[in-house]
Amino acid sequence: MSDTPRRDQQHDSQSILVAVHERLAADRADTLARMAALGRDFDGIVAANALVAVDDEHDPEGGATAFERAHVTSLLTQAREHLDELDRALERLEHGEYGRCESCGTTIPPERLEARPAATTCVTCAGHRPRHDPR
């Protein structure tokens, strides 16, 4: 009996892991670039307001400025959370735990991992979590 089918399966499995790692790493790089751009946006808002005496409460432009600052801050927070999710996914991949549901231990469907590469739960378990939980 030949070991060729087994070697082919190992090669396919390794190829899948490499592809997943590349996808997670690319998403991570995109997230870091987005965070850098948002940081520049935030710095620009702060710098522009430093030149003008802005009273957020009474100045007609103050509300818009406060909204912009809060909006960019919120986007930065979301990007940081996504970066943390990606880092945890890369760790799971490195430890051979990627693609397993952290709640029930079953395999996370490939379609879910395609849509959410950093997913930590299967669809069933994700349906039982509160909506604000990032996993």
PDB file of N, CA and C in Angstrom, residues 8-106:
ATOM      1  N   ASP A   8      -0.319  13.305  -0.059  1.00  0.00           N
ATOM      2  CA  ASP A   8      -1.124  14.305  -0.776  1.00  0.00           C
ATOM      3  C   ASP A   8      -2.053  15.028   0.190  1.00  0.00           C
ATOM      4  N   GLN A   9      -2.664  14.294   1.120  1.00  0.00           N
ATOM      5  CA  GLN A   9      -3.550  14.913   2.109  1.00  0.00           C
ATOM      6  C   GLN A   9      -2.766  15.855   3.012  1.00  0.00           C
ATOM      7  N   GLN A  10      -1.574  15.434   3.421  1.00  0.00           N
ATOM      8  CA  GLN A  10      -0.742  16.290   4.263  1.00  0.00           C
ATOM      9  C   GLN A  10      -0.340  17.552   3.509  1.00  0.00           C
ATOM     10  N   HIS A  11       0.008  17.388   2.236  1.00  0.00           N
ATOM     11  CA  HIS A  11       0.388  18.537   1.419  1.00  0.00           C
ATOM     12  C   HIS A  11      -0.801  19.490   1.269  1.00  0.00           C
ATOM     13  N   ASP A  12      -2.002  18.947   0.991  1.00  0.00           N
ATOM     14  CA  ASP A  12      -3.204  19.767   0.865  1.00  0.00           C
ATOM     15  C   ASP A  12      -3.500  20.498   2.167  1.00  0.00           C
ATOM     16  N   SER A  13      -3.384  19.784   3.266  1.00  0.00           N
ATOM     17  CA  SER A  13      -3.630  20.379   4.573  1.00  0.00           C
ATOM     18  C   SER A  13      -2.638  21.500   4.851  1.00  0.00           C
ATOM     19  N   GLN A  14      -1.374  21.265   4.525  1.00  0.00           N
ATOM     20  CA  GLN A  14      -0.338  22.285   4.722  1.00  0.00           C
ATOM     21  C   GLN A  14      -0.609  23.492   3.825  1.00  0.00           C
ATOM     22  N   SER A  15      -1.048  23.253   2.600  1.00  0.00           N
ATOM     23  CA  SER A  15      -1.360  24.338   1.671  1.00  0.00           C
ATOM     24  C   SER A  15      -2.511  25.193   2.200  1.00  0.00           C
ATOM     25  N   ILE A  16      -3.491  24.547   2.788  1.00  0.00           N
ATOM     26  CA  ILE A  16      -4.631  25.264   3.366  1.00  0.00           C
ATOM     27  C   ILE A  16      -4.163  26.129   4.524  1.00  0.00           C
ATOM     28  N   LEU A  17      -3.312  25.573   5.387  1.00  0.00           N
ATOM     29  CA  LEU A  17      -2.800  26.336   6.526  1.00  0.00           C
ATOM     30  C   LEU A  17      -1.990  27.544   6.067  1.00  0.00           C
ATOM     31  N   VAL A  18      -1.188  27.360   5.035  1.00  0.00           N
ATOM     32  CA  VAL A  18      -0.395  28.467   4.499  1.00  0.00           C
ATOM     33  C   VAL A  18      -1.328  29.543   3.946  1.00  0.00           C
ATOM     34  N   ALA A  19      -2.363  29.129   3.220  1.00  0.00           N
ATOM     35  CA  ALA A  19      -3.319  30.088   2.649  1.00  0.00           C
ATOM     36  C   ALA A  19      -4.052  30.849   3.748  1.00  0.00           C
ATOM     37  N   VAL A  20      -4.450  30.145   4.811  1.00  0.00           N
ATOM     38  CA  VAL A  20      -5.130  30.799   5.930  1.00  0.00           C
ATOM     39  C   VAL A  20      -4.191  31.793   6.596  1.00  0.00           C
ATOM     40  N   HIS A  21      -2.941  31.380   6.817  1.00  0.00           N
ATOM     41  CA  HIS A  21      -1.966  32.275   7.436  1.00  0.00           C
ATOM     42  C   HIS A  21      -1.768  33.525   6.577  1.00  0.00           C
ATOM     43  N   GLU A  22      -1.652  33.337   5.267  1.00  0.00           N
ATOM     44  CA  GLU A  22      -1.462  34.488   4.371  1.00  0.00           C
ATOM     45  C   GLU A  22      -2.667  35.418   4.411  1.00  0.00           C
ATOM     46  N   ARG A  23      -3.856  34.846   4.454  1.00  0.00           N
ATOM     47  CA  ARG A  23      -5.071  35.673   4.504  1.00  0.00           C
ATOM     48  C   ARG A  23      -5.142  36.458   5.813  1.00  0.00           C
ATOM     49  N   LEU A  24      -4.864  35.794   6.927  1.00  0.00           N
ATOM     50  CA  LEU A  24      -4.884  36.480   8.222  1.00  0.00           C
ATOM     51  C   LEU A  24      -3.801  37.561   8.275  1.00  0.00           C
ATOM     52  N   ALA A  25      -2.618  37.257   7.756  1.00  0.00           N
ATOM     53  CA  ALA A  25      -1.521  38.226   7.756  1.00  0.00           C
ATOM     54  C   ALA A  25      -1.853  39.433   6.869  1.00  0.00           C
ATOM     55  N   ALA A  26      -2.497  39.195   5.734  1.00  0.00           N
ATOM     56  CA  ALA A  26      -2.885  40.297   4.846  1.00  0.00           C
ATOM     57  C   ALA A  26      -3.947  41.168   5.511  1.00  0.00           C
ATOM     58  N   ASP A  27      -4.914  40.528   6.154  1.00  0.00           N
ATOM     59  CA  ASP A  27      -5.956  41.271   6.878  1.00  0.00           C
ATOM     60  C   ASP A  27      -5.322  42.085   8.002  1.00  0.00           C
ATOM     61  N   ARG A  28      -4.338  41.506   8.667  1.00  0.00           N
ATOM     62  CA  ARG A  28      -3.633  42.203   9.751  1.00  0.00           C
ATOM     63  C   ARG A  28      -2.902  43.431   9.213  1.00  0.00           C
ATOM     64  N   ALA A  29      -2.216  43.276   8.084  1.00  0.00           N
ATOM     65  CA  ALA A  29      -1.500  44.397   7.472  1.00  0.00           C
ATOM     66  C   ALA A  29      -2.478  45.500   7.055  1.00  0.00           C
ATOM     67  N   ASP A  30      -3.618  45.111   6.478  1.00  0.00           N
ATOM     68  CA  ASP A  30      -4.642  46.090   6.097  1.00  0.00           C
ATOM     69  C   ASP A  30      -5.175  46.828   7.326  1.00  0.00           C
ATOM     70  N   THR A  31      -5.376  46.095   8.403  1.00  0.00           N
ATOM     71  CA  THR A  31      -5.888  46.697   9.638  1.00  0.00           C
ATOM     72  C   THR A  31      -4.874  47.680  10.218  1.00  0.00           C
ATOM     73  N   LEU A  32      -3.603  47.313  10.201  1.00  0.00           N
ATOM     74  CA  LEU A  32      -2.563  48.228  10.686  1.00  0.00           C
ATOM     75  C   LEU A  32      -2.510  49.498   9.828  1.00  0.00           C
ATOM     76  N   ALA A  33      -2.654  49.341   8.518  1.00  0.00           N
ATOM     77  CA  ALA A  33      -2.654  50.508   7.628  1.00  0.00           C
ATOM     78  C   ALA A  33      -3.869  51.391   7.902  1.00  0.00           C
ATOM     79  N   ARG A  34      -5.026  50.760   8.115  1.00  0.00           N
ATOM     80  CA  ARG A  34      -6.245  51.514   8.435  1.00  0.00           C
ATOM     81  C   ARG A  34      -6.082  52.259   9.756  1.00  0.00           C
ATOM     82  N   MET A  35      -5.469  51.601  10.751  1.00  0.00           N
ATOM     83  CA  MET A  35      -5.236  52.250  12.042  1.00  0.00           C
ATOM     84  C   MET A  35      -4.298  53.446  11.890  1.00  0.00           C
ATOM     85  N   ALA A  36      -3.269  53.311  11.069  1.00  0.00           N
ATOM     86  CA  ALA A  36      -2.339  54.419  10.853  1.00  0.00           C
ATOM     87  C   ALA A  36      -3.054  55.594  10.192  1.00  0.00           C
ATOM     88  N   ALA A  37      -3.894  55.303   9.193  1.00  0.00           N
ATOM     89  CA  ALA A  37      -4.645  56.368   8.515  1.00  0.00           C
ATOM     90  C   ALA A  37      -5.621  57.041   9.477  1.00  0.00           C
ATOM     91  N   LEU A  38      -6.302  56.244  10.292  1.00  0.00           N
ATOM     92  CA  LEU A  38      -7.223  56.816  11.275  1.00  0.00           C
ATOM     93  C   LEU A  38      -6.480  57.656  12.307  1.00  0.00           C
ATOM     94  N   GLY A  39      -5.299  57.209  12.692  1.00  0.00           N
ATOM     95  CA  GLY A  39      -4.483  57.975  13.625  1.00  0.00           C
ATOM     96  C   GLY A  39      -4.108  59.326  13.041  1.00  0.00           C
ATOM     97  N   ARG A  40      -3.766  59.332  11.737  1.00  0.00           N
ATOM     98  CA  ARG A  40      -3.447  60.602  11.066  1.00  0.00           C
ATOM     99  C   ARG A  40      -4.693  61.493  11.007  1.00  0.00           C
ATOM    100  N   ASP A  41      -5.840  60.888  10.716  1.00  0.00           N
ATOM    101  CA  ASP A  41      -7.095  61.657  10.697  1.00  0.00           C
ATOM    102  C   ASP A  41      -7.360  62.289  12.055  1.00  0.00           C
ATOM    103  N   PHE A  42      -7.206  61.489  13.107  1.00  0.00           N
ATOM    104  CA  PHE A  42      -7.443  61.996  14.459  1.00  0.00           C
ATOM    105  C   PHE A  42      -6.484  63.136  14.773  1.00  0.00           C
ATOM    106  N   ASP A  43      -5.207  62.937  14.465  1.00  0.00           N
ATOM    107  CA  ASP A  43      -4.207  63.983  14.710  1.00  0.00           C
ATOM    108  C   ASP A  43      -4.547  65.249  13.933  1.00  0.00           C
ATOM    109  N   GLY A  44      -5.057  65.092  12.710  1.00  0.00           N
ATOM    110  CA  GLY A  44      -5.454  66.240  11.900  1.00  0.00           C
ATOM    111  C   GLY A  44      -6.613  67.005  12.518  1.00  0.00           C
ATOM    112  N   ILE A  45      -7.580  66.274  13.051  1.00  0.00           N
ATOM    113  CA  ILE A  45      -8.722  66.918  13.714  1.00  0.00           C
ATOM    114  C   ILE A  45      -8.248  67.697  14.932  1.00  0.00           C
ATOM    115  N   VAL A  46      -7.408  67.075  15.729  1.00  0.00           N
ATOM    116  CA  VAL A  46      -6.887  67.728  16.936  1.00  0.00           C
ATOM    117  C   VAL A  46      -6.059  68.957  16.557  1.00  0.00           C
ATOM    118  N   ALA A  47      -5.193  68.810  15.549  1.00  0.00           N
ATOM    119  CA  ALA A  47      -4.337  69.928  15.125  1.00  0.00           C
ATOM    120  C   ALA A  47      -5.174  71.081  14.586  1.00  0.00           C
ATOM    121  N   ALA A  48      -6.188  70.778  13.801  1.00  0.00           N
ATOM    122  CA  ALA A  48      -7.041  71.836  13.247  1.00  0.00           C
ATOM    123  C   ALA A  48      -7.767  72.585  14.358  1.00  0.00           C
ATOM    124  N   ASN A  49      -8.169  71.876  15.374  1.00  0.00           N
ATOM    125  CA  ASN A  49      -8.881  72.509  16.484  1.00  0.00           C
ATOM    126  C   ASN A  49      -7.945  73.275  17.405  1.00  0.00           C
ATOM    127  N   ALA A  50      -6.675  72.927  17.390  1.00  0.00           N
ATOM    128  CA  ALA A  50      -5.710  73.639  18.227  1.00  0.00           C
ATOM    129  C   ALA A  50      -5.473  75.052  17.703  1.00  0.00           C
ATOM    130  N   LEU A  51      -5.702  75.249  16.406  1.00  0.00           N
ATOM    131  CA  LEU A  51      -5.498  76.557  15.788  1.00  0.00           C
ATOM    132  C   LEU A  51      -6.663  77.511  16.027  1.00  0.00           C
ATOM    133  N   VAL A  52      -7.799  76.963  16.396  1.00  0.00           N
ATOM    134  CA  VAL A  52      -9.012  77.754  16.576  1.00  0.00           C
ATOM    135  C   VAL A  52      -9.540  77.513  17.984  1.00  0.00           C
ATOM    136  N   ALA A  53     -10.021  78.562  18.578  1.00  0.00           N
ATOM    137  CA  ALA A  53     -10.639  78.406  19.899  1.00  0.00           C
ATOM    138  C   ALA A  53     -12.031  77.825  19.700  1.00  0.00           C
ATOM    139  N   VAL A  54     -12.124  76.506  19.806  1.00  0.00           N
ATOM    140  CA  VAL A  54     -13.401  75.830  19.571  1.00  0.00           C
ATOM    141  C   VAL A  54     -14.067  75.530  20.901  1.00  0.00           C
ATOM    142  N   ASP A  55     -15.296  75.946  20.990  1.00  0.00           N
ATOM    143  CA  ASP A  55     -16.131  75.650  22.148  1.00  0.00           C
ATOM    144  C   ASP A  55     -17.180  74.665  21.657  1.00  0.00           C
ATOM    145  N   ASP A  56     -16.965  73.384  21.907  1.00  0.00           N
ATOM    146  CA  ASP A  56     -17.854  72.342  21.390  1.00  0.00           C
ATOM    147  C   ASP A  56     -19.319  72.597  21.710  1.00  0.00           C
ATOM    148  N   GLU A  57     -19.576  73.207  22.833  1.00  0.00           N
ATOM    149  CA  GLU A  57     -20.957  73.379  23.262  1.00  0.00           C
ATOM    150  C   GLU A  57     -21.652  74.544  22.574  1.00  0.00           C
ATOM    151  N   HIS A  58     -20.928  75.660  22.329  1.00  0.00           N
ATOM    152  CA  HIS A  58     -21.576  76.858  21.809  1.00  0.00           C
ATOM    153  C   HIS A  58     -21.223  77.194  20.367  1.00  0.00           C
ATOM    154  N   ASP A  59     -20.120  76.701  19.872  1.00  0.00           N
ATOM    155  CA  ASP A  59     -19.705  76.965  18.500  1.00  0.00           C
ATOM    156  C   ASP A  59     -20.503  76.072  17.550  1.00  0.00           C
ATOM    157  N   PRO A  60     -21.076  76.652  16.466  1.00  0.00           N
ATOM    158  CA  PRO A  60     -21.846  75.829  15.517  1.00  0.00           C
ATOM    159  C   PRO A  60     -21.018  74.687  14.914  1.00  0.00           C
ATOM    160  N   GLU A  61     -19.715  74.879  14.780  1.00  0.00           N
ATOM    161  CA  GLU A  61     -18.847  73.835  14.237  1.00  0.00           C
ATOM    162  C   GLU A  61     -18.379  72.859  15.309  1.00  0.00           C
ATOM    163  N   GLY A  62     -18.537  73.236  16.562  1.00  0.00           N
ATOM    164  CA  GLY A  62     -18.044  72.417  17.667  1.00  0.00           C
ATOM    165  C   GLY A  62     -18.676  71.045  17.727  1.00  0.00           C
ATOM    166  N   GLY A  63     -19.968  70.975  17.477  1.00  0.00           N
ATOM    167  CA  GLY A  63     -20.658  69.678  17.502  1.00  0.00           C
ATOM    168  C   GLY A  63     -20.148  68.748  16.426  1.00  0.00           C
ATOM    169  N   ALA A  64     -19.933  69.301  15.227  1.00  0.00           N
ATOM    170  CA  ALA A  64     -19.418  68.483  14.121  1.00  0.00           C
ATOM    171  C   ALA A  64     -17.998  68.005  14.425  1.00  0.00           C
ATOM    172  N   THR A  65     -17.212  68.892  15.021  1.00  0.00           N
ATOM    173  CA  THR A  65     -15.844  68.521  15.364  1.00  0.00           C
ATOM    174  C   THR A  65     -15.825  67.422  16.414  1.00  0.00           C
ATOM    175  N   ALA A  66     -16.665  67.562  17.419  1.00  0.00           N
ATOM    176  CA  ALA A  66     -16.747  66.540  18.470  1.00  0.00           C
ATOM    177  C   ALA A  66     -17.218  65.216  17.876  1.00  0.00           C
ATOM    178  N   PHE A  67     -18.193  65.280  16.943  1.00  0.00           N
ATOM    179  CA  PHE A  67     -18.678  64.061  16.297  1.00  0.00           C
ATOM    180  C   PHE A  67     -17.552  63.395  15.500  1.00  0.00           C
ATOM    181  N   GLU A  68     -16.815  64.193  14.710  1.00  0.00           N
ATOM    182  CA  GLU A  68     -15.714  63.637  13.920  1.00  0.00           C
ATOM    183  C   GLU A  68     -14.688  62.953  14.810  1.00  0.00           C
ATOM    184  N   ARG A  69     -14.330  63.620  15.889  1.00  0.00           N
ATOM    185  CA  ARG A  69     -13.341  63.070  16.826  1.00  0.00           C
ATOM    186  C   ARG A  69     -13.861  61.761  17.427  1.00  0.00           C
ATOM    187  N   ALA A  70     -15.120  61.754  17.841  1.00  0.00           N
ATOM    188  CA  ALA A  70     -15.703  60.544  18.436  1.00  0.00           C
ATOM    189  C   ALA A  70     -15.819  59.426  17.399  1.00  0.00           C
ATOM    190  N   HIS A  71     -16.169  59.791  16.181  1.00  0.00           N
ATOM    191  CA  HIS A  71     -16.310  58.794  15.118  1.00  0.00           C
ATOM    192  C   HIS A  71     -14.964  58.128  14.811  1.00  0.00           C
ATOM    193  N   VAL A  72     -13.920  58.937  14.652  1.00  0.00           N
ATOM    194  CA  VAL A  72     -12.588  58.389  14.364  1.00  0.00           C
ATOM    195  C   VAL A  72     -12.103  57.541  15.540  1.00  0.00           C
ATOM    196  N   THR A  73     -12.374  57.999  16.764  1.00  0.00           N
ATOM    197  CA  THR A  73     -11.990  57.229  17.947  1.00  0.00           C
ATOM    198  C   THR A  73     -12.691  55.874  17.954  1.00  0.00           C
ATOM    199  N   SER A  74     -13.966  55.853  17.604  1.00  0.00           N
ATOM    200  CA  SER A  74     -14.724  54.604  17.554  1.00  0.00           C
ATOM    201  C   SER A  74     -14.163  53.663  16.480  1.00  0.00           C
ATOM    202  N   LEU A  75     -13.840  54.212  15.313  1.00  0.00           N
ATOM    203  CA  LEU A  75     -13.264  53.386  14.247  1.00  0.00           C
ATOM    204  C   LEU A  75     -11.902  52.829  14.652  1.00  0.00           C
ATOM    205  N   LEU A  76     -11.115  53.629  15.365  1.00  0.00           N
ATOM    206  CA  LEU A  76      -9.818  53.150  15.865  1.00  0.00           C
ATOM    207  C   LEU A  76     -10.007  52.015  16.870  1.00  0.00           C
ATOM    208  N   THR A  77     -10.979  52.154  17.741  1.00  0.00           N
ATOM    209  CA  THR A  77     -11.269  51.105  18.730  1.00  0.00           C
ATOM    210  C   THR A  77     -11.667  49.812  18.031  1.00  0.00           C
ATOM    211  N   GLN A  78     -12.540  49.915  17.024  1.00  0.00           N
ATOM    212  CA  GLN A  78     -12.957  48.730  16.272  1.00  0.00           C
ATOM    213  C   GLN A  78     -11.768  48.084  15.567  1.00  0.00           C
ATOM    214  N   ALA A  79     -10.895  48.898  14.994  1.00  0.00           N
ATOM    215  CA  ALA A  79      -9.723  48.359  14.296  1.00  0.00           C
ATOM    216  C   ALA A  79      -8.787  47.654  15.278  1.00  0.00           C
ATOM    217  N   ARG A  80      -8.606  48.230  16.472  1.00  0.00           N
ATOM    218  CA  ARG A  80      -7.749  47.586  17.486  1.00  0.00           C
ATOM    219  C   ARG A  80      -8.340  46.241  17.909  1.00  0.00           C
ATOM    220  N   GLU A  81      -9.659  46.202  18.097  1.00  0.00           N
ATOM    221  CA  GLU A  81     -10.320  44.942  18.468  1.00  0.00           C
ATOM    222  C   GLU A  81     -10.145  43.901  17.365  1.00  0.00           C
ATOM    223  N   HIS A  82     -10.281  44.339  16.111  1.00  0.00           N
ATOM    224  CA  HIS A  82     -10.116  43.410  14.989  1.00  0.00           C
ATOM    225  C   HIS A  82      -8.677  42.901  14.939  1.00  0.00           C
ATOM    226  N   LEU A  83      -7.721  43.789  15.185  1.00  0.00           N
ATOM    227  CA  LEU A  83      -6.314  43.388  15.210  1.00  0.00           C
ATOM    228  C   LEU A  83      -6.080  42.341  16.303  1.00  0.00           C
ATOM    229  N   ASP A  84      -6.667  42.538  17.469  1.00  0.00           N
ATOM    230  CA  ASP A  84      -6.550  41.553  18.549  1.00  0.00           C
ATOM    231  C   ASP A  84      -7.149  40.209  18.129  1.00  0.00           C
ATOM    232  N   GLU A  85      -8.318  40.247  17.450  1.00  0.00           N
ATOM    233  CA  GLU A  85      -8.949  39.011  16.975  1.00  0.00           C
ATOM    234  C   GLU A  85      -8.034  38.285  15.991  1.00  0.00           C
ATOM    235  N   LEU A  86      -7.428  39.058  15.078  1.00  0.00           N
ATOM    236  CA  LEU A  86      -6.524  38.456  14.092  1.00  0.00           C
ATOM    237  C   LEU A  86      -5.297  37.858  14.756  1.00  0.00           C
ATOM    238  N   ASP A  87      -4.744  38.557  15.737  1.00  0.00           N
ATOM    239  CA  ASP A  87      -3.576  38.026  16.458  1.00  0.00           C
ATOM    240  C   ASP A  87      -3.921  36.726  17.177  1.00  0.00           C
ATOM    241  N   ARG A  88      -5.110  36.676  17.798  1.00  0.00           N
ATOM    242  CA  ARG A  88      -5.531  35.434  18.468  1.00  0.00           C
ATOM    243  C   ARG A  88      -5.748  34.318  17.449  1.00  0.00           C
ATOM    244  N   ALA A  89      -6.288  34.660  16.280  1.00  0.00           N
ATOM    245  CA  ALA A  89      -6.492  33.646  15.231  1.00  0.00           C
ATOM    246  C   ALA A  89      -5.145  33.100  14.750  1.00  0.00           C
ATOM    247  N   LEU A  90      -4.162  33.975  14.584  1.00  0.00           N
ATOM    248  CA  LEU A  90      -2.828  33.518  14.178  1.00  0.00           C
ATOM    249  C   LEU A  90      -2.205  32.612  15.243  1.00  0.00           C
ATOM    250  N   GLU A  91      -2.426  32.941  16.507  1.00  0.00           N
ATOM    251  CA  GLU A  91      -1.927  32.076  17.598  1.00  0.00           C
ATOM    252  C   GLU A  91      -2.611  30.717  17.555  1.00  0.00           C
ATOM    253  N   ARG A  92      -3.941  30.706  17.344  1.00  0.00           N
ATOM    254  CA  ARG A  92      -4.666  29.427  17.259  1.00  0.00           C
ATOM    255  C   ARG A  92      -4.148  28.605  16.080  1.00  0.00           C
ATOM    256  N   LEU A  93      -3.880  29.270  14.964  1.00  0.00           N
ATOM    257  CA  LEU A  93      -3.359  28.579  13.790  1.00  0.00           C
ATOM    258  C   LEU A  93      -2.000  27.954  14.104  1.00  0.00           C
ATOM    259  N   GLU A  94      -1.155  28.724  14.775  1.00  0.00           N
ATOM    260  CA  GLU A  94       0.183  28.254  15.138  1.00  0.00           C
ATOM    261  C   GLU A  94       0.126  27.052  16.079  1.00  0.00           C
ATOM    262  N   HIS A  95      -0.876  27.020  16.948  1.00  0.00           N
ATOM    263  CA  HIS A  95      -0.998  25.937  17.929  1.00  0.00           C
ATOM    264  C   HIS A  95      -1.916  24.804  17.464  1.00  0.00           C
ATOM    265  N   GLY A  96      -2.345  24.852  16.212  1.00  0.00           N
ATOM    266  CA  GLY A  96      -3.191  23.795  15.674  1.00  0.00           C
ATOM    267  C   GLY A  96      -4.617  23.819  16.190  1.00  0.00           C
ATOM    268  N   GLU A  97      -5.053  24.954  16.705  1.00  0.00           N
ATOM    269  CA  GLU A  97      -6.403  25.069  17.263  1.00  0.00           C
ATOM    270  C   GLU A  97      -7.340  25.872  16.365  1.00  0.00           C
ATOM    271  N   TYR A  98      -6.835  26.377  15.258  1.00  0.00           N
ATOM    272  CA  TYR A  98      -7.641  27.201  14.360  1.00  0.00           C
ATOM    273  C   TYR A  98      -8.744  26.356  13.731  1.00  0.00           C
ATOM    274  N   GLY A  99      -9.935  26.927  13.648  1.00  0.00           N
ATOM    275  CA  GLY A  99     -11.049  26.227  13.012  1.00  0.00           C
ATOM    276  C   GLY A  99     -11.852  25.355  13.956  1.00  0.00           C
ATOM    277  N   ARG A 100     -11.528  25.374  15.251  1.00  0.00           N
ATOM    278  CA  ARG A 100     -12.284  24.637  16.265  1.00  0.00           C
ATOM    279  C   ARG A 100     -13.071  25.630  17.101  1.00  0.00           C
ATOM    280  N   CYS A 101     -14.314  25.316  17.365  1.00  0.00           N
ATOM    281  CA  CYS A 101     -15.167  26.167  18.182  1.00  0.00           C
ATOM    282  C   CYS A 101     -14.668  26.160  19.627  1.00  0.00           C
ATOM    283  N   GLU A 102     -14.454  27.344  20.171  1.00  0.00           N
ATOM    284  CA  GLU A 102     -13.985  27.447  21.559  1.00  0.00           C
ATOM    285  C   GLU A 102     -15.067  27.068  22.561  1.00  0.00           C
ATOM    286  N   SER A 103     -16.330  27.077  22.131  1.00  0.00           N
ATOM    287  CA  SER A 103     -17.416  26.737  23.051  1.00  0.00           C
ATOM    288  C   SER A 103     -17.707  25.244  23.101  1.00  0.00           C
ATOM    289  N   CYS A 104     -17.895  24.646  21.920  1.00  0.00           N
ATOM    290  CA  CYS A 104     -18.317  23.237  21.908  1.00  0.00           C
ATOM    291  C   CYS A 104     -17.259  22.289  21.350  1.00  0.00           C
ATOM    292  N   GLY A 105     -16.211  22.810  20.733  1.00  0.00           N
ATOM    293  CA  GLY A 105     -15.130  21.974  20.232  1.00  0.00           C
ATOM    294  C   GLY A 105     -15.323  21.409  18.842  1.00  0.00           C
ATOM    295  N   THR A 106     -16.478  21.662  18.219  1.00  0.00           N
ATOM    296  CA  THR A 106     -16.693  21.150  16.866  1.00  0.00           C
ATOM    297  C   THR A 106     -15.919  21.989  15.854  1.00  0.00           C
TER     298      THR A 106
END
